[in-house]
Structures are given as C-alpha cells and as structure tokens.
Coordinates of C-alpha atoms in Angstrom, one line a residue:
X841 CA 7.1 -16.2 14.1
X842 CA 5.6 -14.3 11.2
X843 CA 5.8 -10.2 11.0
X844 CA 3.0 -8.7 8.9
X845 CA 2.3 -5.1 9.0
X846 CA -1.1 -2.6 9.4
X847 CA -2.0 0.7 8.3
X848 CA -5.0 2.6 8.5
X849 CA -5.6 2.6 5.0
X850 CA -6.9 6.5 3.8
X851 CA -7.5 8.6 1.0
X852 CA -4.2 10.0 1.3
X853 CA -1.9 7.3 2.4
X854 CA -0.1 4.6 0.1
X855 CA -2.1 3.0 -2.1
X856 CA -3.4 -0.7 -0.8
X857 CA -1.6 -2.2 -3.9
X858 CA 1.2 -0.9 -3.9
X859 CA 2.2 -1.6 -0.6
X860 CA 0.8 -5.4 -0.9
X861 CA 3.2 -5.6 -3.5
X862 CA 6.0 -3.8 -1.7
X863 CA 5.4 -6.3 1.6
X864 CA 5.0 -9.7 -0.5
X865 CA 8.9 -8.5 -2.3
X866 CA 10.0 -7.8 1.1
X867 CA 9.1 -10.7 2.7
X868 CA 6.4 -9.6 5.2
X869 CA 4.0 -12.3 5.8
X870 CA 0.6 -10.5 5.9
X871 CA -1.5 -7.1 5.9
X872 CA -4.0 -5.9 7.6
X873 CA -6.5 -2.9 7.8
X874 CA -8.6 -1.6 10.4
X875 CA -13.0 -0.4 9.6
X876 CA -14.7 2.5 10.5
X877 CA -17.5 3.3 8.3
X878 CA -17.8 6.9 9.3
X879 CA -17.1 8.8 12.9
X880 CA -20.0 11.1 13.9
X881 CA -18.8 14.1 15.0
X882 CA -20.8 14.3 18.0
X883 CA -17.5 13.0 19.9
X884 CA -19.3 11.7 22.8
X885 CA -17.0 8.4 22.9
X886 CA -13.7 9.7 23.8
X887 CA -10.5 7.9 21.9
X888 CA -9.3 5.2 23.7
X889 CA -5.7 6.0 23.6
X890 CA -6.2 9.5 24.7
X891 CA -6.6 13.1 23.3
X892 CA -8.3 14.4 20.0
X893 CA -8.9 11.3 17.4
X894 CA -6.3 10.6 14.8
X895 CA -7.4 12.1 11.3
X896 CA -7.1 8.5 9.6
X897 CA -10.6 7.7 12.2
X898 CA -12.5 9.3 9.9
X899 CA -10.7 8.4 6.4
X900 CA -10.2 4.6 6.2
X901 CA -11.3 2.8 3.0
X902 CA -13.7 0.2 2.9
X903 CA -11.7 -3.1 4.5
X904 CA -12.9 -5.4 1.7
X905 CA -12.3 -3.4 -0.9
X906 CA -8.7 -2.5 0.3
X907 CA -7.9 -5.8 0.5
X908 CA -9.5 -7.3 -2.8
X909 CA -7.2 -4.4 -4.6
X910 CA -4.3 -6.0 -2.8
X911 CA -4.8 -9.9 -3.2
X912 CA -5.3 -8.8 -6.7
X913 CA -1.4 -7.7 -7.2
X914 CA -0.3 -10.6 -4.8
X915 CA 0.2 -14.5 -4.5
X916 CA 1.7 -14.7 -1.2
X917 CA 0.5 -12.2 1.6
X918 CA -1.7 -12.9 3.8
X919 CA -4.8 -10.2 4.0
X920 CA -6.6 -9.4 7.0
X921 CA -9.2 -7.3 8.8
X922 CA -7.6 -5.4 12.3
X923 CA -10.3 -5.2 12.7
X924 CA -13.5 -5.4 11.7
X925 CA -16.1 -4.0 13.3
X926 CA -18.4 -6.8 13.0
X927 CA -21.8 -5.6 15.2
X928 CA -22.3 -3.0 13.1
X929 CA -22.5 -5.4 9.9
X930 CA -24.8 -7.6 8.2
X931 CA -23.7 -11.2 8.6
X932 CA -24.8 -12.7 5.7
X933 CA -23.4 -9.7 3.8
X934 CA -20.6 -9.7 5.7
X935 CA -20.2 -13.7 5.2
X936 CA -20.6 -13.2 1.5
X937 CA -17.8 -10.6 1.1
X938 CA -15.2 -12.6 3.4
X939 CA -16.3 -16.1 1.3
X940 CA -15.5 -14.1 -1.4
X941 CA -12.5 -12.9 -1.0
X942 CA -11.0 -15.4 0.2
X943 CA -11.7 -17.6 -2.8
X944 CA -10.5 -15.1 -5.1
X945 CA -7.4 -14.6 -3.1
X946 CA -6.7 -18.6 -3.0
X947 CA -7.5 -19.0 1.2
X948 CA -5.2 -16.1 2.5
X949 CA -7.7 -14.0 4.1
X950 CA -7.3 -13.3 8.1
X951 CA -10.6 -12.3 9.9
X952 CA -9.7 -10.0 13.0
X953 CA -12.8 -8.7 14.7
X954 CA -14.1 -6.9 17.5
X955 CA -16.7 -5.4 19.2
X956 CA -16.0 -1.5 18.5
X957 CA -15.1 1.1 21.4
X958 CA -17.3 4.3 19.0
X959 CA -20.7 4.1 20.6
X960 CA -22.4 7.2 18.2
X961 CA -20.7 5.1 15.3
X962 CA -22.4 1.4 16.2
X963 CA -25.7 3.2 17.2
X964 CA -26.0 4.3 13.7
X965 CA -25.8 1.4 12.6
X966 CA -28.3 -0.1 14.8
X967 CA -26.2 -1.5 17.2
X968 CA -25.9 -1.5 21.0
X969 CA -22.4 -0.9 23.4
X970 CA -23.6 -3.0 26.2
X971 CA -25.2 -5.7 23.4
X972 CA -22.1 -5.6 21.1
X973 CA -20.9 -8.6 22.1
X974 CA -23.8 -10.9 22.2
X975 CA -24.0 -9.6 18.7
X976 CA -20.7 -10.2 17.4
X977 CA -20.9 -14.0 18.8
X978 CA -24.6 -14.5 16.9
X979 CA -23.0 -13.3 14.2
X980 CA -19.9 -15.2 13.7
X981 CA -22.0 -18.3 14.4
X982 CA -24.3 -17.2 11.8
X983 CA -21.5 -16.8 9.3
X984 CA -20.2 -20.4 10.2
X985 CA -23.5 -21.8 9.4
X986 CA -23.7 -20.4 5.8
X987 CA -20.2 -21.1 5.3
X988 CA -20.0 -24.4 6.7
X989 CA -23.8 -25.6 5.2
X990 CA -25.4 -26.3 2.0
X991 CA -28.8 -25.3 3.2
X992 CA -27.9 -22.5 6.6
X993 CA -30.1 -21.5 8.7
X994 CA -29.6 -19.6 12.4
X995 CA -31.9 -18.4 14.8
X996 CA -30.8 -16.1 17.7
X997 CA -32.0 -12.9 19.9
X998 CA -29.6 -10.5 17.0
X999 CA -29.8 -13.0 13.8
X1000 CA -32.4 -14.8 12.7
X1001 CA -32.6 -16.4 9.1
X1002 CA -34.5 -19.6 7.4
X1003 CA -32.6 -22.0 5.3
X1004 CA -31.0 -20.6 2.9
X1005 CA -28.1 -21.1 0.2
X1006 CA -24.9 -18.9 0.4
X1007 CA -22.1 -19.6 -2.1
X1008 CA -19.7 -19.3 -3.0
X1009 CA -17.9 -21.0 0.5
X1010 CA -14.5 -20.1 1.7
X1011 CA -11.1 -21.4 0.1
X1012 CA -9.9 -22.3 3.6
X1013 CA -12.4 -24.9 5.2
X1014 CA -14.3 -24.9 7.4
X1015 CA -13.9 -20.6 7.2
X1016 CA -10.8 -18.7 7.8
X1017 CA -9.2 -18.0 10.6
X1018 CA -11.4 -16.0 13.4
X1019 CA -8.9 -13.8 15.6
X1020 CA -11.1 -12.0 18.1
X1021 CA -9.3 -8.6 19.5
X1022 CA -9.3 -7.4 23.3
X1023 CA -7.5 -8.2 26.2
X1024 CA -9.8 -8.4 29.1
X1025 CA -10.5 -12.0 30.7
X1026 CA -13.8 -11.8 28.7
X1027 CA -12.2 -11.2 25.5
X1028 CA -9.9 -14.9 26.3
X1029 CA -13.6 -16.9 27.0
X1030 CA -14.6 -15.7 24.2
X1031 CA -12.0 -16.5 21.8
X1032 CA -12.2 -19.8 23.5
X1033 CA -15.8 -20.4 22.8
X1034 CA -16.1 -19.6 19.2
X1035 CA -12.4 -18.8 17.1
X1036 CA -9.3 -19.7 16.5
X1037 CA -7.2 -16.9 17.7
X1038 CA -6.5 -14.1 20.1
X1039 CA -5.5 -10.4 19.0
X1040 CA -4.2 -8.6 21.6
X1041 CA -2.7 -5.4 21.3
X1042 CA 1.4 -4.8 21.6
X1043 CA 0.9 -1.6 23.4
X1044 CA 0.4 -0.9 26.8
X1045 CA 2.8 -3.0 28.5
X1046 CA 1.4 -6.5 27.1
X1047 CA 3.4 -9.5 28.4
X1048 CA 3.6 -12.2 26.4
X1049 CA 4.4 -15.0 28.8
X1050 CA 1.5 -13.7 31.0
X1051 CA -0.6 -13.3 28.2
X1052 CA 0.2 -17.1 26.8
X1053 CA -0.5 -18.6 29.9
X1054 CA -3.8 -16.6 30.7
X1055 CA -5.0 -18.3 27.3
X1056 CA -3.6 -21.4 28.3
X1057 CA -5.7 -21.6 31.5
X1058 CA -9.0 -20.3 30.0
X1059 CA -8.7 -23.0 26.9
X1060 CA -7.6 -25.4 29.6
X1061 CA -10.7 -24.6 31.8
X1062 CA -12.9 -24.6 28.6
X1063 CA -11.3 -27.7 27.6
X1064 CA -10.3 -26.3 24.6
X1065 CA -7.0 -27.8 22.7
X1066 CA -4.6 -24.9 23.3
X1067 CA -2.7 -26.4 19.9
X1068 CA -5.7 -24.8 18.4
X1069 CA -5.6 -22.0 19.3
X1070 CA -3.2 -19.0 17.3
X1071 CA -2.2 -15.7 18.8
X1072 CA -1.1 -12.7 16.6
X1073 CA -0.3 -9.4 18.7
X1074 CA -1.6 -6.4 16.9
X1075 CA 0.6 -3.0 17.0
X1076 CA 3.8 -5.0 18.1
X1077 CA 6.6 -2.7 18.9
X1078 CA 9.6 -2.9 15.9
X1079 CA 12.2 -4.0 18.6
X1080 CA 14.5 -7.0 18.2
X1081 CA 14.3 -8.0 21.2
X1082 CA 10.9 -7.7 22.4
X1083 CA 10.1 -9.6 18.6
X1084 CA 12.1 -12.4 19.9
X1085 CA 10.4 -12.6 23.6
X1086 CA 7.4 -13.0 20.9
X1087 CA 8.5 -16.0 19.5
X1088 CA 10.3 -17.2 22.7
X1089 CA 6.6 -17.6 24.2
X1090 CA 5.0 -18.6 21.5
X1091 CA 3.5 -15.9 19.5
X1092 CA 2.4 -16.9 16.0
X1093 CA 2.2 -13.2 14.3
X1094 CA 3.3 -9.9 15.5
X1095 CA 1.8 -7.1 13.2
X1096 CA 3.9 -3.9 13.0
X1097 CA 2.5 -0.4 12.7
X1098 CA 2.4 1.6 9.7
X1099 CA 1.6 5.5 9.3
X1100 CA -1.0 6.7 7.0
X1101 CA 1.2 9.0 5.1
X1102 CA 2.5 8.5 1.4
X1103 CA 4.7 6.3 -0.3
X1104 CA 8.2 7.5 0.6
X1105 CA 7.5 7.4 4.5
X1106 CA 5.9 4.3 4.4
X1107 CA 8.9 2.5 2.0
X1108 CA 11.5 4.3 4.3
X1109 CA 10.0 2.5 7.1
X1110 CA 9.5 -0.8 5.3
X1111 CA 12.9 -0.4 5.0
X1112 CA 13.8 0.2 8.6
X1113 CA 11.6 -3.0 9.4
X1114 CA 13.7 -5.1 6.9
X1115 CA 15.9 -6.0 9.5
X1116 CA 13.5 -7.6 11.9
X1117 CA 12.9 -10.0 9.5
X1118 CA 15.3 -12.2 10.2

C-alpha cells in the first residue's frame, strides 16, 4: 500500500516545493491538495466537521498552480487534487490545466474530485447544491471527450460544446486517474459509473473491510470489473496498525494529514511519519 500525504496548502504554510521535495527524499508516494477559490463570509453552510471553519478555508493556493511548482522540483511523487471542486469549474479549462500538467509532470497527476459541501461558495460560481452532482458527472464526461478525441464534442443539460480540438492530451492514456470523494451509497454508483477510484475519508470510524466490500457489490451489481477499480482513503489516521488493516483489505493509498503551519512542524511530523513507511 502506498502512503502519500495532504495539506491544505496556504500563504503561510510550507512552501509546495519544498515539501514535494522533502516527501519524494523521504519516500512518500504522492501529494495532494485540497480547492477552495474563496469562502464567503456569509457562513450560511455550516462546516462539516463542526464549529467555526478552520483559517486554512479561506487561504488555500490555487490546486494547479501548487502542484505545477511541485512536479517542477520532483521526478517521482505523485501529485493530486483532494479535492477539487469540480462544479464550480469550467471543464474545458479545467481539462486543459489537468492535460497539462500532467504532461509536464511525465503522467503523475491524481484527480480527486467532489461535489463541494460550501453552498454560498458554488452559488458564486454559478453552481447549484441539489445540481452538483449532475454537474460534476457532465463534466468529467466532457473532459474525457477532449482528452480522449481528436475532434470533442459533448452535449448535456450542464455542458454543451461543438467539435472542437483540445491539446495537448494527457501523459497517462486514456486520462488520469478519476478518484471521486464521498462515502454515501451514491458516492460508490457513481464512482462505478464513470472513474477509477473511490476517496473515502479516514475519519469517522471508516471500516475498510466494510467499505471494500460495499464497492465490491455496487461494481458487482454495475458489472463493473472490481480489478478496476483503486481506493485511496483520504485523512488516514498515522497508526501502524490501522495502516496495516489498510493494506490487509486492500487499500491502494492511504493519505496522511498534514497541518498548515511552517516548515519545522511540518518536517518534525514528516519525521514522525517516517516510520509508517515501512
């Protein structure tokens, strides 16, 4: 099983590239970053893990720029979104920045996505809560279509575009890997339906034998090859033996947490997590 590593990346925590550079030396396998584009501060949409929202909410970089910065001092480490808010985007922006990036960083880029919890925050951006969804599944279908096709075209109730020529395409072919985040039954259809992997989240009790074999039976039902399918828990508690219960029921990735603080809080940490590693 491979241990990767996210942080909320801020304007006050570790720089992206040093720490990609730090985690490739180390060993870690991969890094991710969360999106928010900005947090009105109506706070209508309460935080779903309870009481005021975290400061880093409303100080994340851009994902794709984070990343690019650390590809750039990198050749191993994996790079991915956790996640990206992907109704609230452009698609064939969005499918131009991810092509990019991960031709430029040689096929190591992970897409994790969701559909976004911040209703104020979607709404500005045109957006819908109870259409989030439908959105995010028009537009990863969309993006498959222009990176997948010469001449793309799509034509949905949320995206609609003639033919059209996108380049450059994706290292990693047909795109990269899609990891879809959520844990509801929902969430497990549609990870089924149209990606490659599940992103649950660590906390909260999540079970991984219970969780493996609820994705077995919904790729089962789907007819879905379950071999095809990845599963990468997301804020995976830094305990030995809950790591190895991981890989015991076949989890692909856990993905530790990081603070957003500095460099010598993060490094001690790293350090702390050097031992998991196996």
């Amino acid at each position: 099983m491979d241990i990767g590593v996210f942080i909320f990346d801020t304007d006050y925590s570790i720089r992206a590239d040093e720490l990609a550079r730090e985690l490739e030396d180390r060993g870690f396998e991969s890094l991710f970053v969360p999106e928010h584009t900005h947090i009105p501060t109506s706070r209508k949409s309460p935080f779903p893990g309870g009481g005021p929202l975290p400061k880093q909410y409303s100080h994340t970089l851009d994902p794709f720029v984070t990343l690019s910065w650390a590809a750039a001092v990198t050749s191993r480490l994996r790079i991915g979104t956790g996640i990206c808010l992907v109704p609230q985007r452009d698609p064939i922006v969005t499918a131009k920045s991810i092509a990019s990036l991960d031709m430029m960083s040689n096929g190591r880029f992970v897409f994790g996505m969701g559909g976004g919890w911040n209703v104020e925050e979607m709404e500005d951006h045109g957006a819908t809560y109870r259409t989030r969804f439908a959105m995010l599944r028009e537009h990863v279908l969309a993006m498959k279509a222009l990176w997948g096709e010469d001449e793309a075209s799509f034509s949905g109730e949320h995206v609609s575009f003639e033919p059209t020529w996108s380049w450059p395409k994706p290292a990693q072919q047909p795109h990269p890997p899609l990891l879809l985040g959520g844990e509801s039954d929902h969430t497990l259809r549609r990870v089924v339906e149209y990606c490659d992997g599940w992103f649950p989240r660590g906390r909260g009790g999540f079970d991984p034998a219970v969780g493996m074999d609820r994705l077995r039976r919904t790729a089962d039902a789907a007819g879905r090859d379950m071999a095809s399918l990845t599963v990468s828990v997301f804020g995976a508690p830094a305990d030995a033996q809950t790591l190895e219960n991981y890989a015991q029921a076949g989890i692909d990735r856990a993905i530790l947490p990081l603070p957003s603080e500095g460099r010598d809080q993060v490094l001690s940490l790293l350090d702390r997590y050097g031992a998991l590693l196996g």
